[in-house]
């Protein structure tokens, strides 16, 4: 069992984007660029990161560059809390097989970084309208094809076997209009996968930001937390005007948003949650907010674990 001090809580490196200031893909950037960006995380008092493939797709790196990245991490005094694969669905009609191969590669390299869980999901790239919106979730995006659900289950089970062989876990990120797009759908899909190395990522921030009706957050968490093994954690404001039918939402630090994470994290611990956290935020000084969220989670854990000791 982790303590509040050593529980894996990472900063999602998505804050830096997939390209450097001169347009070079982070994948092709020099290790000095990686070091500079990682150093900014360390300077905020955060010791772990999740190198999401939206920042640096480790699965695309050669063995030599993997070792280069490892040296940079060590040099900056950082470690990995988790590895996330996003918007690269394993049943994407055009790139599904390539994405499946990348997922296998992530699972292969994860243990060498001390990572216990690899996150994936069925969300796909932003549409042009989403990319142009002030917040991408204000526009409708990809919707999973029910005809591919059986293939999604088959490939997820394949990745579960690979994860189990490595002694680690696979987590499925909840995201609207995918096979794990609601609490009920996520639990149903997981039951159909039926693999002890596969769990859920209860990223309900993805849902409460939507300008549509969603289940109350407390009800959703109660359904999915017993099956959760990793957590992309973020918060938003959420409001609904019944007179006009208008919704509004905006990113917020964990302790100020719509979801009461002090309550939710404590409930997760009661239900046996032991997975890593990965802090995310969109807009503003996202990295600064992420750092605040990391420290907030540690405080909540300190209080909750002291009571259960």
CSV table of C-alpha atoms in Angstrom, one decimal:
chain,number,residue,atom,x,y,z
A,1,UNK,CA,0.0,0.0,0.0
A,2,UNK,CA,1.3,3.5,-0.9
A,3,UNK,CA,1.6,6.3,1.6
A,4,UNK,CA,0.5,9.8,0.8
A,5,UNK,CA,4.1,10.8,0.2
A,6,UNK,CA,5.0,8.1,-2.3
A,7,UNK,CA,1.6,7.5,-4.0
A,8,UNK,CA,2.2,7.8,-7.8
A,9,UNK,CA,0.8,11.2,-8.9
A,10,UNK,CA,2.1,12.6,-12.2
A,11,UNK,CA,1.7,15.7,-14.2
A,12,UNK,CA,0.4,15.1,-17.7
A,13,UNK,CA,2.9,16.5,-20.1
A,14,UNK,CA,0.2,17.5,-22.6
A,15,UNK,CA,0.6,21.0,-21.3
A,16,UNK,CA,3.6,21.3,-23.6
A,17,UNK,CA,1.9,20.0,-26.7
A,18,UNK,CA,3.4,17.8,-29.4
A,19,UNK,CA,5.6,20.4,-31.1
A,20,UNK,CA,8.3,22.8,-29.9
A,21,UNK,CA,8.2,26.5,-30.4
A,22,UNK,CA,9.8,26.3,-33.8
A,23,UNK,CA,7.3,23.6,-35.0
A,24,UNK,CA,9.6,20.6,-34.5
A,25,UNK,CA,7.7,17.5,-33.3
A,26,UNK,CA,8.6,16.7,-29.7
A,27,UNK,CA,9.4,13.2,-31.0
A,28,UNK,CA,12.2,14.6,-33.1
A,29,UNK,CA,13.4,17.3,-30.7
A,30,UNK,CA,16.8,17.1,-29.0
A,31,UNK,CA,17.0,15.7,-25.4
A,32,UNK,CA,17.8,19.2,-24.2
A,33,UNK,CA,14.3,20.3,-25.2
A,34,UNK,CA,12.8,17.4,-23.3
A,35,UNK,CA,15.0,18.3,-20.3
A,36,UNK,CA,13.9,22.0,-20.4
A,37,UNK,CA,10.2,21.1,-20.3
A,38,UNK,CA,10.6,18.4,-17.6
A,39,UNK,CA,12.6,20.8,-15.5
A,40,UNK,CA,9.6,23.2,-15.4
A,41,UNK,CA,7.6,20.4,-13.8
A,42,UNK,CA,10.3,19.7,-11.2
A,43,UNK,CA,10.6,23.4,-10.3
A,44,UNK,CA,6.9,23.3,-9.3
A,45,UNK,CA,7.6,20.6,-6.7
A,46,UNK,CA,6.3,17.7,-8.8
A,47,UNK,CA,8.5,14.6,-9.1
A,48,UNK,CA,6.5,12.4,-11.5
A,49,UNK,CA,5.1,12.9,-15.0
A,50,UNK,CA,3.0,11.0,-17.5
A,51,UNK,CA,4.7,11.3,-20.9
A,52,UNK,CA,1.4,11.1,-22.9
A,53,UNK,CA,1.8,10.3,-26.6
A,54,UNK,CA,0.2,13.7,-27.1
A,55,UNK,CA,3.6,15.1,-25.9
A,56,UNK,CA,6.2,12.4,-26.6
A,57,UNK,CA,5.1,9.1,-28.0
A,58,UNK,CA,7.6,6.7,-26.4
A,59,UNK,CA,6.3,3.9,-28.6
A,60,UNK,CA,7.7,5.7,-31.6
A,61,UNK,CA,11.2,6.1,-30.2
A,62,UNK,CA,14.1,3.8,-31.1
A,63,UNK,CA,15.7,1.9,-28.3
A,64,UNK,CA,18.6,4.4,-28.3
A,65,UNK,CA,16.3,7.3,-27.9
A,66,UNK,CA,14.3,5.5,-25.1
A,67,UNK,CA,17.6,5.3,-23.3
A,68,UNK,CA,18.3,9.0,-24.0
A,69,UNK,CA,14.9,9.8,-22.5
A,70,UNK,CA,15.6,7.7,-19.5
A,71,UNK,CA,18.9,9.6,-18.9
A,72,UNK,CA,17.0,12.9,-19.2
A,73,UNK,CA,14.5,11.8,-16.6
A,74,UNK,CA,17.2,10.7,-14.2
A,75,UNK,CA,19.1,13.9,-14.8
A,76,UNK,CA,16.1,16.0,-13.9
A,77,UNK,CA,15.3,13.9,-10.8
A,78,UNK,CA,11.9,12.7,-12.2
A,79,UNK,CA,10.2,9.4,-12.7
A,80,UNK,CA,7.1,8.2,-14.6
A,81,UNK,CA,3.8,7.7,-12.7
A,82,UNK,CA,2.1,6.2,-15.7
A,83,UNK,CA,2.0,6.2,-19.5
A,84,UNK,CA,-1.0,7.4,-21.4
A,85,UNK,CA,-2.0,6.7,-25.0
A,86,UNK,CA,-4.8,9.1,-26.2
A,87,UNK,CA,-6.7,9.7,-29.4
A,88,UNK,CA,-5.1,6.7,-30.9
A,89,UNK,CA,-7.9,4.1,-30.9
A,90,UNK,CA,-7.0,0.5,-31.4
A,91,UNK,CA,-10.1,0.2,-33.7
A,92,UNK,CA,-9.5,3.3,-35.7
A,93,UNK,CA,-10.5,2.3,-39.2
A,94,UNK,CA,-7.4,3.7,-40.8
A,95,UNK,CA,-4.8,3.3,-38.1
A,96,UNK,CA,-6.1,0.7,-35.7
A,97,UNK,CA,-3.5,-1.9,-36.3
A,98,UNK,CA,-0.7,0.6,-36.0
A,99,UNK,CA,-2.2,1.9,-32.8
A,100,UNK,CA,-2.5,-1.6,-31.5
A,101,UNK,CA,1.2,-2.2,-32.2
A,102,UNK,CA,2.0,1.0,-30.4
A,103,UNK,CA,0.0,-0.1,-27.4
A,104,UNK,CA,2.0,-3.3,-27.3
A,105,UNK,CA,5.2,-1.3,-27.4
A,106,UNK,CA,4.0,0.9,-24.5
A,107,UNK,CA,3.3,-2.2,-22.4
A,108,UNK,CA,6.7,-3.6,-23.2
A,109,UNK,CA,8.7,-0.5,-22.1
A,110,UNK,CA,6.5,0.5,-19.2
A,111,UNK,CA,8.1,-1.9,-16.6
A,112,UNK,CA,11.6,-0.6,-17.3
A,113,UNK,CA,10.4,2.9,-16.1
A,114,UNK,CA,8.7,1.4,-13.0
A,115,UNK,CA,5.3,2.1,-14.5
A,116,UNK,CA,2.4,-0.2,-13.3
A,117,UNK,CA,-0.3,0.9,-15.7
A,118,UNK,CA,-0.7,2.0,-19.3
A,119,UNK,CA,-3.8,4.0,-20.3
A,120,UNK,CA,-5.5,3.8,-23.6
A,121,UNK,CA,-9.0,4.5,-24.9
A,122,UNK,CA,-11.2,4.7,-28.0
A,123,UNK,CA,-11.3,8.5,-28.5
A,124,UNK,CA,-10.0,9.7,-31.9
A,125,UNK,CA,-8.5,12.8,-33.3
A,126,UNK,CA,-10.2,16.1,-33.1
A,127,UNK,CA,-12.5,17.2,-36.0
A,128,UNK,CA,-11.8,20.4,-37.8
A,129,UNK,CA,-14.7,22.1,-35.9
A,130,UNK,CA,-13.4,20.8,-32.6
A,131,UNK,CA,-9.9,22.1,-33.4
A,132,UNK,CA,-11.3,25.6,-34.1
A,133,UNK,CA,-13.6,25.8,-31.1
A,134,UNK,CA,-12.5,27.8,-28.0
A,135,UNK,CA,-13.0,24.5,-26.1
A,136,UNK,CA,-13.0,21.4,-28.3
A,137,UNK,CA,-15.7,19.7,-26.2
A,138,UNK,CA,-18.2,22.3,-27.4
A,139,UNK,CA,-18.3,20.5,-30.7
A,140,UNK,CA,-19.4,17.0,-31.4
A,141,UNK,CA,-16.5,14.6,-32.2
A,142,UNK,CA,-15.9,11.0,-33.1
A,143,UNK,CA,-18.7,8.4,-32.2
A,144,UNK,CA,-17.7,4.8,-31.9
A,145,UNK,CA,-19.2,2.3,-34.4
A,146,UNK,CA,-21.3,-0.4,-32.7
A,147,UNK,CA,-20.2,-2.8,-35.4
A,148,UNK,CA,-16.6,-2.6,-34.2
A,149,UNK,CA,-17.4,-3.2,-30.5
A,150,UNK,CA,-16.5,-6.9,-30.7
A,151,UNK,CA,-13.2,-6.1,-32.3
A,152,UNK,CA,-12.6,-3.5,-29.6
A,153,UNK,CA,-13.2,-6.2,-27.0
A,154,UNK,CA,-10.9,-8.7,-28.7
A,155,UNK,CA,-8.1,-6.2,-29.1
A,156,UNK,CA,-8.5,-5.0,-25.5
A,157,UNK,CA,-8.3,-8.6,-24.3
A,158,UNK,CA,-5.2,-9.1,-26.3
A,159,UNK,CA,-3.6,-6.0,-24.7
A,160,UNK,CA,-4.7,-7.3,-21.3
A,161,UNK,CA,-2.8,-10.6,-21.9
A,162,UNK,CA,0.3,-8.5,-22.9
A,163,UNK,CA,-0.1,-6.4,-19.7
A,164,UNK,CA,-0.5,-9.4,-17.5
A,165,UNK,CA,2.6,-11.0,-19.0
A,166,UNK,CA,4.5,-7.9,-18.0
A,167,UNK,CA,3.0,-7.8,-14.5
A,168,UNK,CA,1.2,-4.5,-15.1
A,169,UNK,CA,-2.3,-3.3,-15.8
A,170,UNK,CA,-4.2,-1.7,-18.8
A,171,UNK,CA,-6.7,1.0,-18.1
A,172,UNK,CA,-9.5,2.2,-20.4
A,173,UNK,CA,-10.2,6.0,-20.4
A,174,UNK,CA,-13.8,7.0,-20.2
A,175,UNK,CA,-14.7,9.4,-23.0
A,176,UNK,CA,-18.0,10.5,-24.4
A,177,UNK,CA,-19.5,8.6,-27.4
A,178,UNK,CA,-17.0,5.7,-27.1
A,179,UNK,CA,-17.6,2.2,-25.9
A,180,UNK,CA,-16.8,3.4,-22.4
A,181,UNK,CA,-18.7,6.7,-22.8
A,182,UNK,CA,-21.0,6.5,-19.8
A,183,UNK,CA,-20.7,4.8,-16.5
A,184,UNK,CA,-23.0,2.0,-17.5
A,185,UNK,CA,-21.4,1.5,-20.8
A,186,UNK,CA,-17.9,1.4,-19.3
A,187,UNK,CA,-18.9,-1.2,-16.7
A,188,UNK,CA,-20.6,-3.3,-19.4
A,189,UNK,CA,-17.7,-3.1,-21.7
A,190,UNK,CA,-15.3,-4.1,-19.0
A,191,UNK,CA,-17.4,-7.0,-18.0
A,192,UNK,CA,-17.4,-8.2,-21.6
A,193,UNK,CA,-13.6,-7.9,-21.8
A,194,UNK,CA,-13.5,-10.0,-18.6
A,195,UNK,CA,-9.8,-9.7,-17.9
A,196,UNK,CA,-8.2,-9.2,-14.5
A,197,UNK,CA,-5.4,-7.0,-15.9
A,198,UNK,CA,-7.9,-4.5,-17.5
A,199,UNK,CA,-9.6,-1.7,-15.5
A,200,UNK,CA,-11.2,1.7,-16.0
A,201,UNK,CA,-9.8,5.2,-15.9
A,202,UNK,CA,-12.7,7.2,-14.3
A,203,UNK,CA,-11.9,10.4,-16.2
A,204,UNK,CA,-15.3,11.9,-15.5
A,205,UNK,CA,-14.0,15.4,-16.2
A,206,UNK,CA,-14.4,14.4,-19.8
A,207,UNK,CA,-18.1,14.0,-19.2
A,208,UNK,CA,-19.1,16.8,-16.8
A,209,UNK,CA,-17.7,19.4,-19.2
A,210,UNK,CA,-20.2,18.4,-21.9
A,211,UNK,CA,-23.0,20.7,-22.9
A,212,UNK,CA,-25.5,18.0,-22.6
A,213,UNK,CA,-27.3,16.0,-19.9
A,214,UNK,CA,-25.1,13.7,-17.9
A,215,UNK,CA,-25.6,11.6,-14.8
A,216,UNK,CA,-24.8,13.2,-11.5
A,217,UNK,CA,-21.1,12.8,-10.8
A,218,UNK,CA,-21.6,11.0,-7.5
A,219,UNK,CA,-23.8,8.3,-9.2
A,220,UNK,CA,-21.2,7.8,-12.0
A,221,UNK,CA,-18.3,7.5,-9.6
A,222,UNK,CA,-20.2,5.0,-7.5
A,223,UNK,CA,-20.6,2.7,-10.5
A,224,UNK,CA,-17.0,3.0,-11.9
A,225,UNK,CA,-14.7,3.4,-9.0
A,226,UNK,CA,-14.9,-0.3,-8.0
A,227,UNK,CA,-13.4,-1.1,-11.4
A,228,UNK,CA,-10.8,1.6,-11.6
A,229,UNK,CA,-7.1,1.1,-11.7
A,230,UNK,CA,-5.8,4.5,-13.0
A,231,UNK,CA,-7.2,8.0,-12.9
A,232,UNK,CA,-6.9,11.0,-15.2
A,233,UNK,CA,-8.1,13.6,-12.8
A,234,UNK,CA,-9.4,17.1,-13.6
A,235,UNK,CA,-12.3,19.4,-12.8
A,236,UNK,CA,-14.7,21.9,-14.4
A,237,UNK,CA,-17.4,24.3,-13.5
A,238,UNK,CA,-20.8,23.1,-14.7
A,239,UNK,CA,-24.1,25.0,-14.9
A,240,UNK,CA,-27.5,24.5,-16.6
A,241,UNK,CA,-30.1,27.1,-17.1
A,242,UNK,CA,-33.5,25.3,-17.2
A,243,UNK,CA,-35.2,28.4,-18.6
A,244,UNK,CA,-33.1,28.5,-21.8
A,245,UNK,CA,-31.7,24.9,-21.9
A,246,UNK,CA,-28.2,26.4,-22.0
A,247,UNK,CA,-25.2,24.6,-20.4
A,248,UNK,CA,-21.8,26.1,-19.5
A,249,UNK,CA,-18.5,24.7,-18.3
A,250,UNK,CA,-14.9,25.7,-17.9
A,251,UNK,CA,-11.7,24.1,-16.5
A,252,UNK,CA,-11.0,24.6,-12.9
A,253,UNK,CA,-8.5,23.4,-10.3
A,254,UNK,CA,-9.6,20.2,-8.5
A,255,UNK,CA,-10.8,21.8,-5.3
A,256,UNK,CA,-12.8,24.6,-6.9
A,257,UNK,CA,-14.8,22.8,-9.6
A,258,UNK,CA,-18.2,21.0,-9.9
A,259,UNK,CA,-16.9,17.6,-8.6
A,260,UNK,CA,-16.0,17.4,-4.9
A,261,UNK,CA,-12.8,15.5,-5.2
A,262,UNK,CA,-12.1,15.4,-1.4
A,263,UNK,CA,-15.2,13.3,-1.1
A,264,UNK,CA,-14.5,11.2,-4.3
A,265,UNK,CA,-10.9,10.4,-3.5
A,266,UNK,CA,-11.9,9.3,0.0
A,267,UNK,CA,-14.7,7.1,-1.4
A,268,UNK,CA,-12.2,5.6,-3.9
A,269,UNK,CA,-9.9,4.6,-1.1
A,270,UNK,CA,-12.9,3.0,0.8
A,271,UNK,CA,-13.6,1.0,-2.3
A,272,UNK,CA,-10.0,-0.2,-2.5
A,273,UNK,CA,-8.5,2.1,-5.1
A,274,UNK,CA,-4.7,1.8,-5.3
A,275,UNK,CA,-3.9,3.1,-8.8
A,276,UNK,CA,-1.8,6.1,-9.9
A,277,UNK,CA,-3.2,9.6,-10.5
A,278,UNK,CA,-2.4,11.7,-13.5
A,279,UNK,CA,-3.3,15.4,-13.2
A,280,UNK,CA,-4.6,17.2,-16.2
A,281,UNK,CA,-5.9,20.7,-17.0
A,282,UNK,CA,-6.8,22.7,-20.1
A,283,UNK,CA,-6.3,26.4,-20.6
A,284,UNK,CA,-4.6,29.1,-18.5
A,285,UNK,CA,-1.3,28.1,-16.9
A,286,UNK,CA,-2.2,24.4,-17.1
A,287,UNK,CA,1.1,23.2,-15.7
A,288,UNK,CA,0.8,25.5,-12.7
A,289,UNK,CA,-2.7,24.3,-12.0
A,290,UNK,CA,-1.6,20.7,-12.4
A,291,UNK,CA,1.1,21.3,-9.8
A,292,UNK,CA,-1.5,22.7,-7.4
A,293,UNK,CA,-3.7,19.6,-8.1
A,294,UNK,CA,-0.8,17.2,-7.3
A,295,UNK,CA,-0.3,18.9,-3.9
A,296,UNK,CA,-4.0,18.9,-3.3
A,297,UNK,CA,-4.3,15.2,-3.9
A,298,UNK,CA,-1.4,14.5,-1.5
A,299,UNK,CA,-3.1,16.5,1.2
A,300,UNK,CA,-6.4,14.6,0.7
A,301,UNK,CA,-4.5,11.3,0.8
A,302,UNK,CA,-2.6,12.4,4.0
A,303,UNK,CA,-5.9,13.1,5.8
A,304,UNK,CA,-7.8,10.0,4.5
A,305,UNK,CA,-4.9,7.5,5.1
A,306,UNK,CA,-4.3,8.9,8.6
A,307,UNK,CA,-7.8,8.1,9.6
A,308,UNK,CA,-7.6,4.5,8.3
A,309,UNK,CA,-4.3,3.8,9.9
